[in-house]
mmCIF file of C-alpha atoms in Angstrom:
data_model
loop_
_atom_site.group_PDB
_atom_site.id
_atom_site.type_symbol
_atom_site.label_atom_id
_atom_site.label_comp_id
_atom_site.label_asym_id
_atom_site.label_seq_id
_atom_site.Cartn_x
_atom_site.Cartn_y
_atom_site.Cartn_z
ATOM 1 C CA UNK X 1 -9.773 12.352 20.866
ATOM 2 C CA UNK X 2 -12.023 9.833 18.688
ATOM 3 C CA UNK X 3 -11.365 8.721 15.119
ATOM 4 C CA UNK X 4 -13.333 9.610 12.667
ATOM 5 C CA UNK X 5 -13.989 5.703 12.178
ATOM 6 C CA UNK X 6 -16.588 5.778 15.268
ATOM 7 C CA UNK X 7 -18.304 8.920 13.842
ATOM 8 C CA UNK X 8 -22.165 8.028 13.115
ATOM 9 C CA UNK X 9 -24.359 9.719 10.644
ATOM 10 C CA UNK X 10 -27.603 10.839 11.674
ATOM 11 C CA UNK X 11 -30.111 10.979 8.624
ATOM 12 C CA UNK X 12 -32.535 13.656 9.407
ATOM 13 C CA UNK X 13 -35.601 13.308 7.678
ATOM 14 C CA UNK X 14 -36.486 16.930 6.194
ATOM 15 C CA UNK X 15 -38.960 16.516 3.445
ATOM 16 C CA UNK X 16 -41.989 18.133 4.253
ATOM 17 C CA UNK X 17 -43.540 17.250 1.108
ATOM 18 C CA UNK X 18 -45.436 14.213 2.462
ATOM 19 C CA UNK X 19 -46.495 15.479 5.447
ATOM 20 C CA UNK X 20 -48.562 18.877 3.912
ATOM 21 C CA UNK X 21 -51.881 17.277 4.821
ATOM 22 C CA UNK X 22 -50.862 16.102 8.280
ATOM 23 C CA UNK X 23 -50.183 18.432 11.102
ATOM 24 C CA UNK X 24 -46.831 19.306 12.304
ATOM 25 C CA UNK X 25 -47.719 18.238 15.928
ATOM 26 C CA UNK X 26 -48.077 14.240 14.663
ATOM 27 C CA UNK X 27 -45.637 11.829 15.557
ATOM 28 C CA UNK X 28 -43.403 11.455 12.574
ATOM 29 C CA UNK X 29 -41.750 7.429 12.018
ATOM 30 C CA UNK X 30 -38.727 6.955 14.021
ATOM 31 C CA UNK X 31 -35.896 5.511 12.458
ATOM 32 C CA UNK X 32 -34.168 2.986 13.853
ATOM 33 C CA UNK X 33 -30.562 4.137 15.325
ATOM 34 C CA UNK X 34 -27.497 3.231 13.923
ATOM 35 C CA UNK X 35 -25.222 0.732 14.677
ATOM 36 C CA UNK X 36 -22.975 1.190 17.777
ATOM 37 C CA UNK X 37 -18.741 1.390 17.259
ATOM 38 C CA UNK X 38 -17.519 -2.065 17.289
ATOM 39 C CA UNK X 39 -16.052 -2.147 20.517
ATOM 40 C CA UNK X 40 -19.361 -1.598 22.246
ATOM 41 C CA UNK X 41 -21.397 -4.119 20.076
ATOM 42 C CA UNK X 42 -22.535 -7.286 21.700
ATOM 43 C CA UNK X 43 -22.943 -8.757 17.669
ATOM 44 C CA UNK X 44 -20.038 -9.684 15.971
ATOM 45 C CA UNK X 45 -18.806 -7.578 13.095
ATOM 46 C CA UNK X 46 -16.077 -7.094 10.406
ATOM 47 C CA UNK X 47 -12.645 -7.510 12.656
ATOM 48 C CA UNK X 48 -9.254 -7.382 12.178
ATOM 49 C CA UNK X 49 -9.333 -10.811 12.002
ATOM 50 C CA UNK X 50 -11.767 -11.089 9.367
ATOM 51 C CA UNK X 51 -9.876 -8.432 7.070
ATOM 52 C CA UNK X 52 -6.495 -9.905 6.436
ATOM 53 C CA UNK X 53 -5.917 -8.268 3.578
ATOM 54 C CA UNK X 54 -7.070 -4.723 3.677
ATOM 55 C CA UNK X 55 -4.722 -3.209 0.955
ATOM 56 C CA UNK X 56 -5.084 -6.031 -1.513
ATOM 57 C CA UNK X 57 -1.287 -6.899 -1.675
ATOM 58 C CA UNK X 58 -2.254 -10.665 -2.651
ATOM 59 C CA UNK X 59 -4.990 -9.928 -5.462
ATOM 60 C CA UNK X 60 -2.738 -12.294 -7.623
ATOM 61 C CA UNK X 61 -2.999 -15.222 -5.512
ATOM 62 C CA UNK X 62 -6.784 -15.959 -5.696
ATOM 63 C CA UNK X 63 -6.394 -18.812 -7.714
ATOM 64 C CA UNK X 64 -9.228 -21.108 -8.852
ATOM 65 C CA UNK X 65 -9.483 -24.257 -10.535
ATOM 66 C CA UNK X 66 -10.381 -22.750 -13.990
ATOM 67 C CA UNK X 67 -7.385 -20.515 -13.685
ATOM 68 C CA UNK X 68 -4.975 -23.118 -13.483
ATOM 69 C CA UNK X 69 -6.522 -26.577 -15.491
ATOM 70 C CA UNK X 70 -8.968 -26.139 -18.527
ATOM 71 C CA UNK X 71 -9.708 -28.913 -20.958
ATOM 72 C CA UNK X 72 -10.110 -27.445 -24.630
ATOM 73 C CA UNK X 73 -13.220 -28.235 -26.513
ATOM 74 C CA UNK X 74 -11.884 -31.104 -28.685
ATOM 75 C CA UNK X 75 -10.770 -33.202 -25.838
ATOM 76 C CA UNK X 76 -12.769 -33.990 -22.677
ATOM 77 C CA UNK X 77 -12.420 -36.184 -19.684
ATOM 78 C CA UNK X 78 -14.968 -38.052 -18.210
ATOM 79 C CA UNK X 79 -17.467 -35.534 -16.085
ATOM 80 C CA UNK X 80 -16.488 -37.270 -13.078
ATOM 81 C CA UNK X 81 -13.108 -37.248 -13.528
ATOM 82 C CA UNK X 82 -13.284 -33.204 -14.049
ATOM 83 C CA UNK X 83 -15.724 -32.839 -11.037
ATOM 84 C CA UNK X 84 -13.342 -34.766 -8.430
ATOM 85 C CA UNK X 85 -10.238 -32.979 -10.079
ATOM 86 C CA UNK X 86 -11.557 -30.031 -9.145
ATOM 87 C CA UNK X 87 -12.384 -31.016 -5.802
ATOM 88 C CA UNK X 88 -9.344 -32.372 -5.099
ATOM 89 C CA UNK X 89 -7.678 -29.213 -6.472
ATOM 90 C CA UNK X 90 -9.334 -26.732 -3.938
ATOM 91 C CA UNK X 91 -9.415 -28.976 -0.971
ATOM 92 C CA UNK X 92 -5.509 -29.617 -1.474
ATOM 93 C CA UNK X 93 -5.078 -25.952 -2.081
ATOM 94 C CA UNK X 94 -7.382 -24.870 0.881
ATOM 95 C CA UNK X 95 -5.773 -27.966 3.404
ATOM 96 C CA UNK X 96 -1.937 -27.534 1.925
ATOM 97 C CA UNK X 97 -2.158 -24.057 2.420
ATOM 98 C CA UNK X 98 -3.470 -24.176 6.004
ATOM 99 C CA UNK X 99 -0.990 -26.860 7.064
ATOM 100 C CA UNK X 100 1.912 -25.033 5.418
ATOM 101 C CA UNK X 101 0.949 -22.034 7.379
ATOM 102 C CA UNK X 102 0.416 -23.313 10.454
ATOM 103 C CA UNK X 103 4.020 -25.040 10.447
ATOM 104 C CA UNK X 104 5.464 -21.712 8.657
ATOM 105 C CA UNK X 105 3.700 -18.750 9.926
ATOM 106 C CA UNK X 106 4.818 -18.358 13.123
ATOM 107 C CA UNK X 107 8.804 -18.611 12.596
ATOM 108 C CA UNK X 108 8.401 -16.614 9.245
ATOM 109 C CA UNK X 109 6.449 -13.892 11.083
ATOM 110 C CA UNK X 110 9.218 -13.884 13.918
ATOM 111 C CA UNK X 111 12.055 -13.612 11.129
ATOM 112 C CA UNK X 112 10.217 -10.684 9.680
ATOM 113 C CA UNK X 113 9.412 -9.113 12.750
ATOM 114 C CA UNK X 114 13.444 -9.047 13.460
ATOM 115 C CA UNK X 115 14.655 -8.173 9.890
ATOM 116 C CA UNK X 116 11.797 -5.009 10.186
ATOM 117 C CA UNK X 117 13.285 -4.141 13.787
ATOM 118 C CA UNK X 118 16.785 -4.552 12.361
ATOM 119 C CA UNK X 119 16.026 -2.120 9.603
ATOM 120 C CA UNK X 120 14.195 0.243 11.936
ATOM 121 C CA UNK X 121 17.011 0.315 14.214
ATOM 122 C CA UNK X 122 19.753 0.881 11.564
ATOM 123 C CA UNK X 123 17.795 3.378 9.782
ATOM 124 C CA UNK X 124 16.809 4.855 13.227
ATOM 125 C CA UNK X 125 20.253 5.142 14.888
ATOM 126 C CA UNK X 126 22.462 4.819 11.940
ATOM 127 C CA UNK X 127 21.653 6.064 8.870
ATOM 128 C CA UNK X 128 19.932 9.338 9.855
ATOM 129 C CA UNK X 129 22.538 10.496 12.231
ATOM 130 C CA UNK X 130 24.703 10.074 9.283
ATOM 131 C CA UNK X 131 22.999 12.280 7.292
ATOM 132 C CA UNK X 132 22.281 14.800 9.756
ATOM 133 C CA UNK X 133 25.765 15.141 10.448
ATOM 134 C CA UNK X 134 26.306 15.596 6.865
ATOM 135 C CA UNK X 135 23.705 18.229 6.547
ATOM 136 C CA UNK X 136 25.642 20.130 9.284
ATOM 137 C CA UNK X 137 29.134 19.801 7.997
ATOM 138 C CA UNK X 138 28.384 20.126 4.400
ATOM 139 C CA UNK X 139 28.602 24.378 5.019
ATOM 140 C CA UNK X 140 32.006 23.997 6.361
ATOM 141 C CA UNK X 141 32.823 21.749 3.433
ATOM 142 C CA UNK X 142 31.121 24.175 0.979
ATOM 143 C CA UNK X 143 33.011 26.655 2.075
ATOM 144 C CA UNK X 144 36.668 24.915 1.728
ATOM 145 C CA UNK X 145 35.460 23.547 -1.425
ATOM 146 C CA UNK X 146 34.580 26.963 -2.898
ATOM 147 C CA UNK X 147 38.081 28.314 -1.482
ATOM 148 C CA UNK X 148 40.114 25.528 -3.365
ATOM 149 C CA UNK X 149 38.462 26.261 -6.603
ATOM 150 C CA UNK X 150 38.672 30.061 -6.444
ATOM 151 C CA UNK X 151 42.485 29.953 -5.482
ATOM 152 C CA UNK X 152 43.593 26.961 -7.534
ATOM 153 C CA UNK X 153 41.247 26.058 -10.496
ATOM 154 C CA UNK X 154 39.567 29.208 -11.648
ATOM 155 C CA UNK X 155 43.169 30.679 -12.335
ATOM 156 C CA UNK X 156 44.066 27.549 -14.246
ATOM 157 C CA UNK X 157 41.222 27.662 -16.372
ATOM 158 C CA UNK X 158 41.111 31.173 -16.824
ATOM 159 C CA UNK X 159 45.066 31.241 -18.138
ATOM 160 C CA UNK X 160 44.466 27.973 -20.618
ATOM 161 C CA UNK X 161 41.067 30.230 -22.035
ATOM 162 C CA UNK X 162 43.709 33.285 -22.683
ATOM 163 C CA UNK X 163 46.335 31.046 -24.262
ATOM 164 C CA UNK X 164 43.378 29.418 -26.626
ATOM 165 C CA UNK X 165 41.567 32.476 -27.418
ATOM 166 C CA UNK X 166 44.251 33.510 -30.085
ATOM 167 C CA UNK X 167 43.923 30.203 -32.035
ATOM 168 C CA UNK X 168 41.712 30.427 -35.011
ATOM 169 C CA UNK X 169 40.505 27.496 -36.627
ATOM 170 C CA UNK X 170 39.516 28.159 -40.936
ATOM 171 C CA UNK X 171 38.209 24.937 -42.438
ATOM 172 C CA UNK X 172 37.780 25.220 -46.616
ATOM 173 C CA UNK X 173 37.282 22.364 -49.326
ATOM 174 C CA UNK X 174 39.919 22.454 -51.879
#
């Protein structure tokens, strides 16, 4: 079954207002066909590699030079110092990230993958079976607990209530 992302919308021009004077047998303008799905296209389109943060998880990391450094109106450095500082900041941010990600990305992604694999394994093979066993055994435990309550606790509470029902407390101001 084909997913919805590969469906193509075909626009059909049914406007007869412009063609009232023309015969219906005239050839209408042919609209260009929509682009083919990405796997059949020979031209590059946005791929998974180009869209690296599709859900906007790291929106807070879009840092510019003006977000970090700013000079007040009363004190300004030389214009060249400010321009070169901006260039140095942007290039060090870009190349520093590239170098650190080249060193750390693969090992950290392996560690994160192992961590998520461990969590998934624990959830599938330990947590969910324990929860299912509890759901299976709870009716038996519930009926046992209700028997204990009805045999021991209910008569005790009823007798204490009868003993205390004759007590009257009067409050008066003297």
